[in-house]
Amino acid sequence: MKYSPNKIERKWQKYWESRKIYEPNLQDPKGKGKFYNLMMFPYPSAEGLHVGNMYAFVGADIYGRFKRMQGYDVFEPIGLDGFGIHSENFAFKIGKHPIDHAKTSEKNFYRQLRSIGNSFAWNEKLETYDPDYYKWTQWIFVQMFKNGLAYRKKASVNWCPSCLTVLADEQVFAGECERCGTKVIKKELEQWFFKITKYAEKLLSNISKIDWSERVKTAQINWIGKSEGAIIYFEISKYRNFEISVFTTRPDTIYGATYLVLSPEHELLQKLREDIKNWSEVNAYIKTATQKSEINRIAEGKEKTGIELKGIKAVNPVNKEEIPIWVADYVLGSYGTGAIMAVPAHDERDAEFAKKFNLPISDAPLADKDEVIKKAGGKREIQYHLRDWLISRQRYWGPPIPMIYCKKCSWQPVPENELPVLLPKIKNFRPTGTDKSPLALVDKFYKTKCSICGGGAKRETDVSDTFLDSAWYYLRYPSVKDKKNPWNPGLTKKWLPVDMYIGGAEHSVLHLLYARFLAMVFKDLGVIDFEEPFSKFRVHGLLIKNGAKMSKSRGNVVNPDEYVKKYGADALRMYLMFLGPFEQGGDFRSTGIAGITRFLNRVWNFISKLEEPQEPNKEAEKILNKYIKEIGGDIENMKFNTGVSGLMKLLNELEDKWLTAKQYGTFLKLLAPFAPHIAEELWQEVLGNKKSIHLESWPEYDEALLAEEMVQLVIQVNGRVRDTIEVKKGLSEEDIKKIILDRDNVKKYITGTIKKVIYIQDRIINLVV
Ligand code: ANZ
Ligand code: ZN
C-alpha cells in the first residue's frame, strides 16, 4: 500500500474521538497527574482559520502530546471566543446577523480544528456567546459590582469613530484602534469600569513568581508603570485657599522649577475661570486638546502647544518665588495629579516647552529629596500608569451588562437567579453612532422592574468588552457540564491553574493582564485558591508570508484547508513546525511542503519493510537512544523545528538498517507528536499494536549508551597540547579541522599557514604551522 494521507487521517480522527483517547479523567486525573495544556482560543472574525492560527495550535498540541506520553493526564480543551466586535464586524461585512453567522462559523472553525489532528478534549468545548457561558460572565460582573470593583464614572474615554464604541486603554495602540487602525479620539462619557488599579502592586510583584516569556513580563511591567516620587503642593499667590498638587519623581529638582503646567482636563481650570484673564483663549485650547488621544499629545517629536493662564501665579513652596502657570496638552489629566512642576534644566519635555515659549531655565542646584519633601510639606507617593479597565461597549454582540437603573434606588445588579440576561435577536443590530448601544432602541429589552422598590426601571443597554469573556474561560473548561456553578469547586481544585499556556504576544497587556487580575479578585473572594491562572506561558512566533504578517488586509492569508487536502494534516503540521523556532515564527513558502511529504513517504516505506532480524541491531539502539534524548529535549524547549530535523536525521541514520519491531515502534513514538496520523497507522496496521500509540509512553534513553557516542579529542599545535574538545565518535580529519579552527584557544597559536596535520581518529590531532 502507498502512503495516502486522505485515506488514513479522517479514519484516525474518528477513532480517537469515538474512543475518547484525548479525554482526561476529569474527576480523578490518571498517571503522573493532571496537565492542563491550553492555547488561546480563536475568535471567528473571518471565514475561517489561516495557517498562522494553525501554526500556534500545532505547536501547542505537539507539546501536549509529549506531556501525555510522559504519563500526564493531559487536558487540551478548545472553544471559540465568538462574541465581540471582531466577529460582529465580520458579520456586517458578509451581510449576516451575528447570531446566524456564529452558527455557520462555529461549524467551519470546528471542522478546521478537527482536520489538523490535534488532541483536543472535544467533550469540553465552549463558545462565549452560548447563554450557558455568558450567564456566568454576567455573574462575574455582578460579583465585581457587589464587591465594589465595578463602578460608573464620567471620564474622558477613547472612542473609535469607525467601530463606534469606546475602547479600553489597552485596546489603543499608538493612538489607533487595536481592531481597525482608525485614529482614536477622546469623548467625555459615563462608563462602567473595573478597578484593576486596586491590584496594580500585586500584578507587578507576582511577575517574578511566574514562568512566562520574558517579553510578555516586560510588557506587563511597563504597562503597569510603577513610579516612586512625591506629591508637592504649590499655592496660588492671591488665592491661598487653592492649591495645585503636582506629582514628581524628582523632588530634588524643585529649586529649578520655573513654571507649573496643568493638564487641559484639570478641574481647577473651571474653578478659576473668573480669574483667568484670557479665559476664552484658554477655553478654546482646552476644547481642542481634550479631543486628542493621549499618545498623540505626548508623542516624541510632536510640537509642544500651550497657553499661559494670565492673572494668576503659583508660589514655589521652598523658595517662595512666584512662577507662571500654563495649561498644555503634554501633561495628561489621567496621570498623577494632572499637574506638574516644570524643570526645564532637567526634564527634556519641559526644556522643549520652555524654549518654544521663552520661559526661564534655571540652573539652581539639586537639593536633598527628603529635605525638600519635608520643607515643602509634601508627601511620598507611588503612582502607577495602569488605568482602570473600561468594560462597557456601545455595541450589540456581547453579553448585556446585568445591571438595572432605578431613578429612586440607583444602580443595582440583576438578581442572580434571573441570569442570564439574554441578548435578544434584533433587526437593527448595527452600532448607532451615538453613545448608546443598539439595545437602547429596544424597549422590550430595557424596560424592567426595580428589584428593590418594584417601580419601573431601565436595564443597562451596553454590553461588556469581549476581553471579559476571555478573561475567565480557562476556568470554565473543566466545568462546562456544571449548570450550577461557573466553575465546579472540586474540578477546579483538581485541574487549575493552567500548567502550560500558549498564545500570541499581541495579548501581552490585554487578555493576559485581565485574566491575572480576575484570578486575583476570585482568590480574594474565596472562589478559587490560586492567584496566578497560568503557571507557565510561552509566546509563539508569527507566521509571515512574503515578508509580512499574515492578514486579510494584506491579502497574504493562506488557508490551511487546501494544504490538508493536498498533502494531509501530518505533512502540514511538520512543515509548519519546520519553518523556524516556534517562539520566533517563520516565513511560509508553499514550495517546501513537498519535501515533508517525501520524508513521510520514506517513513512509510521504512516501517512497511518490517522484517524482524535475529538479534537487535546494537548500532540502531545507540542511534535511537541519542535521538530519544534530543527530540524530547527539543519538544520540552519548544524547538519543534530542530525536532523535525532530528527526525529526518534519525531516518537517514536508520534507513539502511534492519530493526526489531520494538525499535520501529520507538521511531514511531518519536514521530507521534508531530505526525499523529501516520504514526498511528503504522503502529497499529503494520506493527500490529491494538492500543493507540498516543497512549504509549515516551521512550526512555540510557545515559551510559549516550556517553559512548562522544570522545575526548586532544588538540596540539606544533606538538604541544593547547586544547581538548568533546566530539562525536568517528569524525573525519576534515570535520575535525572545521570544528577546531574556530576555537579561540587554537586560533591564537596558529601564527602562520598550516603545513601538516597529524590525526589519530577519536584521540588526537596535531597541527604543524
Ligand atoms: C519634575 C521633574 C524633573 C520630572 C525632572 C521629571 C524629571 P513617570 O516616570 O512616568 O512617573 N509628570 C507627572 N505627572 C504628569 C502628567 N500627568 N502628565 C505628564 N507628565 C507628568 O514620570 C513622572 C514625571 O513626569 C514627573 O516628574 C513629572 O515631571 C512628569 F528632571 O517632575 B517630573
Ligand atoms: Zn427602585
PDB file of C-alpha atoms in Angstrom, residues 134-397:
ATOM      1  CA  TYR A 134     -22.300  34.209  29.283  1.00  0.00           C
ATOM      2  CA  LYS A 135     -24.685  33.664  32.148  1.00  0.00           C
ATOM      3  CA  TRP A 136     -21.520  33.293  34.190  1.00  0.00           C
ATOM      4  CA  THR A 137     -19.742  36.194  32.514  1.00  0.00           C
ATOM      5  CA  GLN A 138     -22.660  38.256  33.755  1.00  0.00           C
ATOM      6  CA  TRP A 139     -22.455  36.596  37.138  1.00  0.00           C
ATOM      7  CA  ILE A 140     -18.841  37.738  37.341  1.00  0.00           C
ATOM      8  CA  PHE A 141     -19.914  41.292  36.563  1.00  0.00           C
ATOM      9  CA  VAL A 142     -22.415  41.113  39.403  1.00  0.00           C
ATOM     10  CA  GLN A 143     -19.753  39.882  41.823  1.00  0.00           C
ATOM     11  CA  MET A 144     -17.480  42.721  40.742  1.00  0.00           C
ATOM     12  CA  PHE A 145     -20.242  45.228  41.416  1.00  0.00           C
ATOM     13  CA  LYS A 146     -21.179  43.733  44.760  1.00  0.00           C
ATOM     14  CA  ASN A 147     -17.584  43.915  45.874  1.00  0.00           C
ATOM     15  CA  GLY A 148     -17.002  47.497  44.841  1.00  0.00           C
ATOM     16  CA  LEU A 149     -14.836  46.538  41.880  1.00  0.00           C
ATOM     17  CA  ALA A 150     -17.249  47.647  39.144  1.00  0.00           C
ATOM     18  CA  TYR A 151     -18.241  51.290  39.115  1.00  0.00           C
ATOM     19  CA  ARG A 152     -19.525  54.007  36.833  1.00  0.00           C
ATOM     20  CA  LYS A 153     -17.554  57.120  36.152  1.00  0.00           C
ATOM     21  CA  LYS A 154     -17.733  60.029  33.784  1.00  0.00           C
ATOM     22  CA  ALA A 155     -14.365  60.200  32.161  1.00  0.00           C
ATOM     23  CA  SER A 156     -12.544  61.249  29.078  1.00  0.00           C
ATOM     24  CA  VAL A 157     -12.518  57.949  27.235  1.00  0.00           C
ATOM     25  CA  ASN A 158     -11.141  56.541  23.993  1.00  0.00           C
ATOM     26  CA  TRP A 159     -13.681  56.460  21.207  1.00  0.00           C
ATOM     27  CA  CYS A 160     -13.167  54.754  17.892  1.00  0.00           C
ATOM     28  CA  PRO A 161     -15.030  56.739  15.216  1.00  0.00           C
ATOM     29  CA  SER A 162     -15.106  53.691  12.971  1.00  0.00           C
ATOM     30  CA  CYS A 163     -16.137  50.943  15.417  1.00  0.00           C
ATOM     31  CA  LEU A 164     -18.473  53.485  17.047  1.00  0.00           C
ATOM     32  CA  THR A 165     -17.679  52.436  20.566  1.00  0.00           C
ATOM     33  CA  VAL A 166     -15.447  53.255  23.485  1.00  0.00           C
ATOM     34  CA  LEU A 167     -12.235  51.273  23.889  1.00  0.00           C
ATOM     35  CA  ALA A 168     -10.136  50.330  26.879  1.00  0.00           C
ATOM     36  CA  ASP A 169      -6.673  51.912  27.135  1.00  0.00           C
ATOM     37  CA  GLU A 170      -5.223  48.502  26.366  1.00  0.00           C
ATOM     38  CA  GLN A 171      -7.064  48.459  23.047  1.00  0.00           C
ATOM     39  CA  VAL A 172      -5.401  51.624  21.800  1.00  0.00           C
ATOM     40  CA  PHE A 173      -2.046  51.085  20.119  1.00  0.00           C
ATOM     41  CA  ALA A 174      -0.044  54.171  19.204  1.00  0.00           C
ATOM     42  CA  GLY A 175      -3.225  56.224  19.226  1.00  0.00           C
ATOM     43  CA  GLU A 176      -5.080  53.845  16.955  1.00  0.00           C
ATOM     44  CA  CYS A 177      -7.882  51.353  17.432  1.00  0.00           C
ATOM     45  CA  GLU A 178      -6.424  47.912  18.028  1.00  0.00           C
ATOM     46  CA  ARG A 179      -9.005  46.438  15.701  1.00  0.00           C
ATOM     47  CA  CYS A 180      -9.386  48.711  12.729  1.00  0.00           C
ATOM     48  CA  GLY A 181      -6.435  51.099  12.931  1.00  0.00           C
ATOM     49  CA  THR A 182      -8.585  54.238  12.982  1.00  0.00           C
ATOM     50  CA  LYS A 183      -7.257  57.214  14.951  1.00  0.00           C
ATOM     51  CA  VAL A 184      -8.930  57.206  18.331  1.00  0.00           C
ATOM     52  CA  ILE A 185     -10.492  60.381  19.709  1.00  0.00           C
ATOM     53  CA  LYS A 186     -11.486  61.337  23.230  1.00  0.00           C
ATOM     54  CA  LYS A 187     -15.036  61.693  24.465  1.00  0.00           C
ATOM     55  CA  GLU A 188     -16.372  62.672  27.816  1.00  0.00           C
ATOM     56  CA  LEU A 189     -18.766  59.832  28.733  1.00  0.00           C
ATOM     57  CA  GLU A 190     -20.080  57.960  31.713  1.00  0.00           C
ATOM     58  CA  GLN A 191     -18.960  54.346  31.545  1.00  0.00           C
ATOM     59  CA  TRP A 192     -18.501  51.151  33.553  1.00  0.00           C
ATOM     60  CA  PHE A 193     -15.020  50.412  34.846  1.00  0.00           C
ATOM     61  CA  PHE A 194     -13.373  47.504  36.640  1.00  0.00           C
ATOM     62  CA  LYS A 195     -10.976  48.530  39.350  1.00  0.00           C
ATOM     63  CA  ILE A 196      -7.856  46.802  38.090  1.00  0.00           C
ATOM     64  CA  THR A 197      -5.719  49.548  39.650  1.00  0.00           C
ATOM     65  CA  LYS A 198      -6.513  48.122  43.067  1.00  0.00           C
ATOM     66  CA  TYR A 199      -4.350  45.157  42.055  1.00  0.00           C
ATOM     67  CA  ALA A 200      -1.527  47.142  40.426  1.00  0.00           C
ATOM     68  CA  GLU A 201       1.045  46.232  43.042  1.00  0.00           C
ATOM     69  CA  LYS A 202       0.129  42.552  43.126  1.00  0.00           C
ATOM     70  CA  LEU A 203       0.026  42.324  39.335  1.00  0.00           C
ATOM     71  CA  LEU A 204       3.524  43.740  39.343  1.00  0.00           C
ATOM     72  CA  SER A 205       5.126  41.896  42.222  1.00  0.00           C
ATOM     73  CA  ASN A 206       3.743  38.499  41.227  1.00  0.00           C
ATOM     74  CA  ILE A 207       5.517  38.716  37.878  1.00  0.00           C
ATOM     75  CA  SER A 208       8.699  37.447  39.471  1.00  0.00           C
ATOM     76  CA  LYS A 209       6.852  34.289  40.537  1.00  0.00           C
ATOM     77  CA  ILE A 210       5.577  33.110  37.157  1.00  0.00           C
ATOM     78  CA  ASP A 211       7.399  31.246  34.405  1.00  0.00           C
ATOM     79  CA  TRP A 212       6.437  33.360  31.395  1.00  0.00           C
ATOM     80  CA  SER A 213       8.152  34.510  28.224  1.00  0.00           C
ATOM     81  CA  GLU A 214      10.370  37.434  29.160  1.00  0.00           C
ATOM     82  CA  ARG A 215       8.954  39.831  26.610  1.00  0.00           C
ATOM     83  CA  VAL A 216       5.453  39.450  27.997  1.00  0.00           C
ATOM     84  CA  LYS A 217       6.626  40.011  31.536  1.00  0.00           C
ATOM     85  CA  THR A 218       8.468  43.140  30.446  1.00  0.00           C
ATOM     86  CA  ALA A 219       5.427  44.429  28.576  1.00  0.00           C
ATOM     87  CA  GLN A 220       3.297  43.995  31.693  1.00  0.00           C
ATOM     88  CA  ILE A 221       5.841  45.669  33.954  1.00  0.00           C
ATOM     89  CA  ASN A 222       5.989  48.644  31.593  1.00  0.00           C
ATOM     90  CA  TRP A 223       2.233  48.825  31.226  1.00  0.00           C
ATOM     91  CA  ILE A 224       1.682  48.829  34.981  1.00  0.00           C
ATOM     92  CA  GLY A 225       4.368  51.523  35.108  1.00  0.00           C
ATOM     93  CA  LYS A 226       5.240  51.946  38.745  1.00  0.00           C
ATOM     94  CA  SER A 227       6.820  55.294  39.660  1.00  0.00           C
ATOM     95  CA  GLU A 228       8.087  56.397  43.029  1.00  0.00           C
ATOM     96  CA  GLY A 229       8.105  60.089  43.793  1.00  0.00           C
ATOM     97  CA  ALA A 230       6.318  62.745  45.793  1.00  0.00           C
ATOM     98  CA  ILE A 231       3.290  64.978  45.770  1.00  0.00           C
ATOM     99  CA  ILE A 232       4.144  68.607  46.365  1.00  0.00           C
ATOM    100  CA  TYR A 233       1.706  71.449  46.886  1.00  0.00           C
ATOM    101  CA  PHE A 234       2.028  74.840  45.234  1.00  0.00           C
ATOM    102  CA  GLU A 235      -0.198  77.663  46.498  1.00  0.00           C
ATOM    103  CA  ILE A 236      -1.730  80.127  44.082  1.00  0.00           C
ATOM    104  CA  SER A 237      -0.412  83.559  45.049  1.00  0.00           C
ATOM    105  CA  LYS A 238      -3.612  85.536  45.561  1.00  0.00           C
ATOM    106  CA  TYR A 239      -5.869  82.640  46.431  1.00  0.00           C
ATOM    107  CA  ARG A 240      -4.421  80.911  49.420  1.00  0.00           C
ATOM    108  CA  ASN A 241      -7.336  78.509  49.566  1.00  0.00           C
ATOM    109  CA  PHE A 242      -6.440  76.951  46.204  1.00  0.00           C
ATOM    110  CA  GLU A 243      -3.542  74.588  45.950  1.00  0.00           C
ATOM    111  CA  ILE A 244      -2.065  72.879  42.959  1.00  0.00           C
ATOM    112  CA  SER A 245      -0.635  69.492  43.805  1.00  0.00           C
ATOM    113  CA  VAL A 246       1.931  68.065  41.432  1.00  0.00           C
ATOM    114  CA  PHE A 247       3.369  64.574  41.162  1.00  0.00           C
ATOM    115  CA  THR A 248       7.100  64.469  40.607  1.00  0.00           C
ATOM    116  CA  THR A 249       9.664  61.722  40.553  1.00  0.00           C
ATOM    117  CA  ARG A 250      12.368  64.368  41.030  1.00  0.00           C
ATOM    118  CA  PRO A 251      11.575  66.450  44.116  1.00  0.00           C
ATOM    119  CA  ASP A 252      15.287  67.191  44.280  1.00  0.00           C
ATOM    120  CA  THR A 253      14.947  69.463  41.222  1.00  0.00           C
ATOM    121  CA  ILE A 254      12.371  71.768  42.814  1.00  0.00           C
ATOM    122  CA  TYR A 255      14.675  74.828  43.007  1.00  0.00           C
ATOM    123  CA  GLY A 256      14.803  74.709  39.237  1.00  0.00           C
ATOM    124  CA  ALA A 257      11.009  74.678  38.811  1.00  0.00           C
ATOM    125  CA  THR A 258      10.306  77.800  36.742  1.00  0.00           C
ATOM    126  CA  TYR A 259       6.624  77.293  35.949  1.00  0.00           C
ATOM    127  CA  LEU A 260       3.702  74.925  36.565  1.00  0.00           C
ATOM    128  CA  VAL A 261       1.632  73.144  33.952  1.00  0.00           C
ATOM    129  CA  LEU A 262      -1.956  71.985  34.325  1.00  0.00           C
ATOM    130  CA  SER A 263      -3.411  69.389  32.014  1.00  0.00           C
ATOM    131  CA  PRO A 264      -6.346  70.624  29.913  1.00  0.00           C
ATOM    132  CA  GLU A 265      -8.583  68.280  31.932  1.00  0.00           C
ATOM    133  CA  HIS A 266      -7.600  69.800  35.269  1.00  0.00           C
ATOM    134  CA  GLU A 267     -10.681  70.704  37.329  1.00  0.00           C
ATOM    135  CA  LEU A 268      -9.030  73.790  38.760  1.00  0.00           C
ATOM    136  CA  LEU A 269      -9.220  75.440  35.364  1.00  0.00           C
ATOM    137  CA  GLN A 270     -13.005  75.599  35.514  1.00  0.00           C
ATOM    138  CA  LYS A 271     -12.921  76.801  39.120  1.00  0.00           C
ATOM    139  CA  LEU A 272     -10.577  79.652  38.273  1.00  0.00           C
ATOM    140  CA  ARG A 273     -12.253  80.779  35.074  1.00  0.00           C
ATOM    141  CA  GLU A 274     -13.292  84.128  36.627  1.00  0.00           C
ATOM    142  CA  ASP A 275      -9.698  84.904  37.497  1.00  0.00           C
ATOM    143  CA  ILE A 276      -8.105  83.765  34.282  1.00  0.00           C
ATOM    144  CA  LYS A 277      -7.950  86.964  32.229  1.00  0.00           C
ATOM    145  CA  ASN A 278      -7.570  85.207  28.886  1.00  0.00           C
ATOM    146  CA  TRP A 279     -10.261  82.623  29.606  1.00  0.00           C
ATOM    147  CA  SER A 280     -11.826  82.491  26.147  1.00  0.00           C
ATOM    148  CA  GLU A 281      -8.463  81.662  24.601  1.00  0.00           C
ATOM    149  CA  VAL A 282      -7.713  79.140  27.332  1.00  0.00           C
ATOM    150  CA  ASN A 283     -11.127  77.592  26.972  1.00  0.00           C
ATOM    151  CA  ALA A 284     -10.707  77.152  23.223  1.00  0.00           C
ATOM    152  CA  TYR A 285      -7.366  75.465  23.827  1.00  0.00           C
ATOM    153  CA  ILE A 286      -8.921  73.090  26.363  1.00  0.00           C
ATOM    154  CA  LYS A 287     -11.644  72.104  23.910  1.00  0.00           C
ATOM    155  CA  THR A 288      -9.304  71.041  21.129  1.00  0.00           C
ATOM    156  CA  ALA A 289      -6.718  69.484  23.403  1.00  0.00           C
ATOM    157  CA  THR A 290      -9.139  67.198  25.208  1.00  0.00           C
ATOM    158  CA  GLN A 291     -10.267  65.608  21.970  1.00  0.00           C
ATOM    159  CA  LYS A 292      -6.827  64.335  21.092  1.00  0.00           C
ATOM    160  CA  SER A 293      -5.769  60.887  22.163  1.00  0.00           C
ATOM    161  CA  GLU A 294      -3.120  60.816  24.858  1.00  0.00           C
ATOM    162  CA  ILE A 295      -0.493  59.199  22.729  1.00  0.00           C
ATOM    163  CA  ASN A 296      -0.854  61.936  20.114  1.00  0.00           C
ATOM    164  CA  ARG A 297      -0.341  64.525  22.829  1.00  0.00           C
ATOM    165  CA  ILE A 298       2.839  63.099  24.277  1.00  0.00           C
ATOM    166  CA  ALA A 299       4.377  61.539  21.164  1.00  0.00           C
ATOM    167  CA  GLU A 300       8.065  62.305  20.757  1.00  0.00           C
ATOM    168  CA  GLY A 301       8.872  64.987  18.260  1.00  0.00           C
ATOM    169  CA  LYS A 302       5.362  66.409  18.410  1.00  0.00           C
ATOM    170  CA  GLU A 303       5.383  70.195  18.557  1.00  0.00           C
ATOM    171  CA  LYS A 304       4.514  71.434  22.053  1.00  0.00           C
ATOM    172  CA  THR A 305       1.459  73.653  22.485  1.00  0.00           C
ATOM    173  CA  GLY A 306       0.070  75.534  25.469  1.00  0.00           C
ATOM    174  CA  ILE A 307      -1.228  78.797  26.877  1.00  0.00           C
ATOM    175  CA  GLU A 308      -0.318  80.802  29.951  1.00  0.00           C
ATOM    176  CA  LEU A 309      -3.079  81.433  32.477  1.00  0.00           C
ATOM    177  CA  LYS A 310      -2.986  85.225  32.680  1.00  0.00           C
ATOM    178  CA  GLY A 311      -3.785  86.826  36.003  1.00  0.00           C
ATOM    179  CA  ILE A 312      -2.678  84.076  38.380  1.00  0.00           C
ATOM    180  CA  LYS A 313       0.655  82.791  39.618  1.00  0.00           C
ATOM    181  CA  ALA A 314       1.873  79.914  41.788  1.00  0.00           C
ATOM    182  CA  VAL A 315       4.328  80.017  44.674  1.00  0.00           C
ATOM    183  CA  ASN A 316       7.267  77.632  44.851  1.00  0.00           C
ATOM    184  CA  PRO A 317       6.989  76.270  48.412  1.00  0.00           C
ATOM    185  CA  VAL A 318      10.741  76.036  49.038  1.00  0.00           C
ATOM    186  CA  ASN A 319      11.924  79.478  47.902  1.00  0.00           C
ATOM    187  CA  LYS A 320       8.557  81.302  47.771  1.00  0.00           C
ATOM    188  CA  GLU A 321       9.243  82.511  44.233  1.00  0.00           C
ATOM    189  CA  GLU A 322       6.224  83.385  42.097  1.00  0.00           C
ATOM    190  CA  ILE A 323       6.098  81.366  38.896  1.00  0.00           C
ATOM    191  CA  PRO A 324       3.658  81.364  35.960  1.00  0.00           C
ATOM    192  CA  ILE A 325       1.003  78.696  35.427  1.00  0.00           C
ATOM    193  CA  TRP A 326       0.357  77.239  31.988  1.00  0.00           C
ATOM    194  CA  VAL A 327      -2.061  74.788  30.507  1.00  0.00           C
ATOM    195  CA  ALA A 328      -0.519  72.394  27.983  1.00  0.00           C
ATOM    196  CA  ASP A 329      -1.557  69.082  26.486  1.00  0.00           C
ATOM    197  CA  TYR A 330       1.745  67.338  27.142  1.00  0.00           C
ATOM    198  CA  VAL A 331       0.513  66.980  30.692  1.00  0.00           C
ATOM    199  CA  LEU A 332      -2.165  64.311  30.949  1.00  0.00           C
ATOM    200  CA  GLY A 333      -5.235  64.556  33.092  1.00  0.00           C
ATOM    201  CA  SER A 334      -5.280  60.876  33.865  1.00  0.00           C
ATOM    202  CA  TYR A 335      -1.839  60.525  35.409  1.00  0.00           C
ATOM    203  CA  GLY A 336      -0.503  61.615  38.778  1.00  0.00           C
ATOM    204  CA  THR A 337      -2.364  64.724  39.833  1.00  0.00           C
ATOM    205  CA  GLY A 338      -2.793  66.025  36.297  1.00  0.00           C
ATOM    206  CA  ALA A 339      -0.348  68.833  37.031  1.00  0.00           C
ATOM    207  CA  ILE A 340       3.430  69.164  37.029  1.00  0.00           C
ATOM    208  CA  MET A 341       6.165  71.432  38.194  1.00  0.00           C
ATOM    209  CA  ALA A 342       8.251  72.121  35.133  1.00  0.00           C
ATOM    210  CA  VAL A 343      12.014  71.888  35.471  1.00  0.00           C
ATOM    211  CA  PRO A 344      13.445  72.731  32.062  1.00  0.00           C
ATOM    212  CA  ALA A 345      17.016  72.315  33.259  1.00  0.00           C
ATOM    213  CA  HIS A 346      16.438  68.623  33.997  1.00  0.00           C
ATOM    214  CA  ASP A 347      13.422  67.486  32.034  1.00  0.00           C
ATOM    215  CA  GLU A 348      13.588  67.366  28.264  1.00  0.00           C
ATOM    216  CA  ARG A 349       9.889  67.854  27.667  1.00  0.00           C
ATOM    217  CA  ASP A 350       9.920  70.931  29.865  1.00  0.00           C
ATOM    218  CA  ALA A 351      13.073  72.182  28.145  1.00  0.00           C
ATOM    219  CA  GLU A 352      11.447  71.926  24.752  1.00  0.00           C
ATOM    220  CA  PHE A 353       8.394  73.760  26.007  1.00  0.00           C
ATOM    221  CA  ALA A 354      10.417  76.485  27.765  1.00  0.00           C
ATOM    222  CA  LYS A 355      12.477  77.170  24.654  1.00  0.00           C
ATOM    223  CA  LYS A 356       9.417  77.467  22.473  1.00  0.00           C
ATOM    224  CA  PHE A 357       7.640  79.882  24.830  1.00  0.00           C
ATOM    225  CA  ASN A 358      10.711  81.735  26.135  1.00  0.00           C
ATOM    226  CA  LEU A 359      10.285  80.576  29.710  1.00  0.00           C
ATOM    227  CA  PRO A 360      13.236  80.840  32.105  1.00  0.00           C
ATOM    228  CA  ILE A 361      15.577  77.889  32.541  1.00  0.00           C
ATOM    229  CA  SER A 362      17.158  77.880  35.993  1.00  0.00           C
ATOM    230  CA  ASP A 363      20.385  76.122  36.822  1.00  0.00           C
ATOM    231  CA  ALA A 364      19.654  76.013  40.559  1.00  0.00           C
ATOM    232  CA  PRO A 365      21.479  73.145  42.272  1.00  0.00           C
ATOM    233  CA  LEU A 366      19.800  69.892  43.206  1.00  0.00           C
ATOM    234  CA  ALA A 367      18.511  69.552  46.734  1.00  0.00           C
ATOM    235  CA  ASP A 368      18.165  66.580  49.023  1.00  0.00           C
ATOM    236  CA  LYS A 369      14.970  64.659  48.242  1.00  0.00           C
ATOM    237  CA  ASP A 370      13.801  64.048  51.816  1.00  0.00           C
ATOM    238  CA  GLU A 371      14.536  67.575  52.892  1.00  0.00           C
ATOM    239  CA  VAL A 372      12.566  69.045  50.051  1.00  0.00           C
ATOM    240  CA  ILE A 373       9.532  66.880  50.791  1.00  0.00           C
ATOM    241  CA  LYS A 374       9.642  67.948  54.421  1.00  0.00           C
ATOM    242  CA  LYS A 375      10.316  71.591  53.749  1.00  0.00           C
ATOM    243  CA  ALA A 376       7.589  71.867  51.115  1.00  0.00           C
ATOM    244  CA  GLY A 377       5.087  69.962  53.208  1.00  0.00           C
ATOM    245  CA  GLY A 378       4.767  67.311  50.512  1.00  0.00           C
ATOM    246  CA  LYS A 379       4.464  63.555  50.839  1.00  0.00           C
ATOM    247  CA  ARG A 380       5.986  60.468  49.296  1.00  0.00           C
ATOM    248  CA  GLU A 381       3.823  58.891  46.630  1.00  0.00           C
ATOM    249  CA  ILE A 382       3.755  55.860  44.385  1.00  0.00           C
ATOM    250  CA  GLN A 383       1.968  56.188  41.067  1.00  0.00           C
ATOM    251  CA  TYR A 384       1.044  53.550  38.520  1.00  0.00           C
ATOM    252  CA  HIS A 385       0.432  54.219  34.868  1.00  0.00           C
ATOM    253  CA  LEU A 386      -2.145  51.428  34.846  1.00  0.00           C
ATOM    254  CA  ARG A 387      -5.716  52.768  34.472  1.00  0.00           C
ATOM    255  CA  ASP A 388      -8.969  51.098  35.415  1.00  0.00           C
ATOM    256  CA  TRP A 389     -10.399  48.745  32.823  1.00  0.00           C
ATOM    257  CA  LEU A 390     -13.180  50.351  30.802  1.00  0.00           C
ATOM    258  CA  ILE A 391     -15.611  47.497  30.393  1.00  0.00           C
ATOM    259  CA  SER A 392     -18.768  48.809  28.654  1.00  0.00           C
ATOM    260  CA  ARG A 393     -19.226  48.815  24.874  1.00  0.00           C
ATOM    261  CA  GLN A 394     -21.912  50.552  22.816  1.00  0.00           C
ATOM    262  CA  ARG A 395     -22.322  47.561  20.589  1.00  0.00           C
ATOM    263  CA  TYR A 396     -24.677  44.654  20.151  1.00  0.00           C
ATOM    264  CA  TRP A 397     -22.662  41.456  20.014  1.00  0.00           C
TER     265      TRP A 397
END
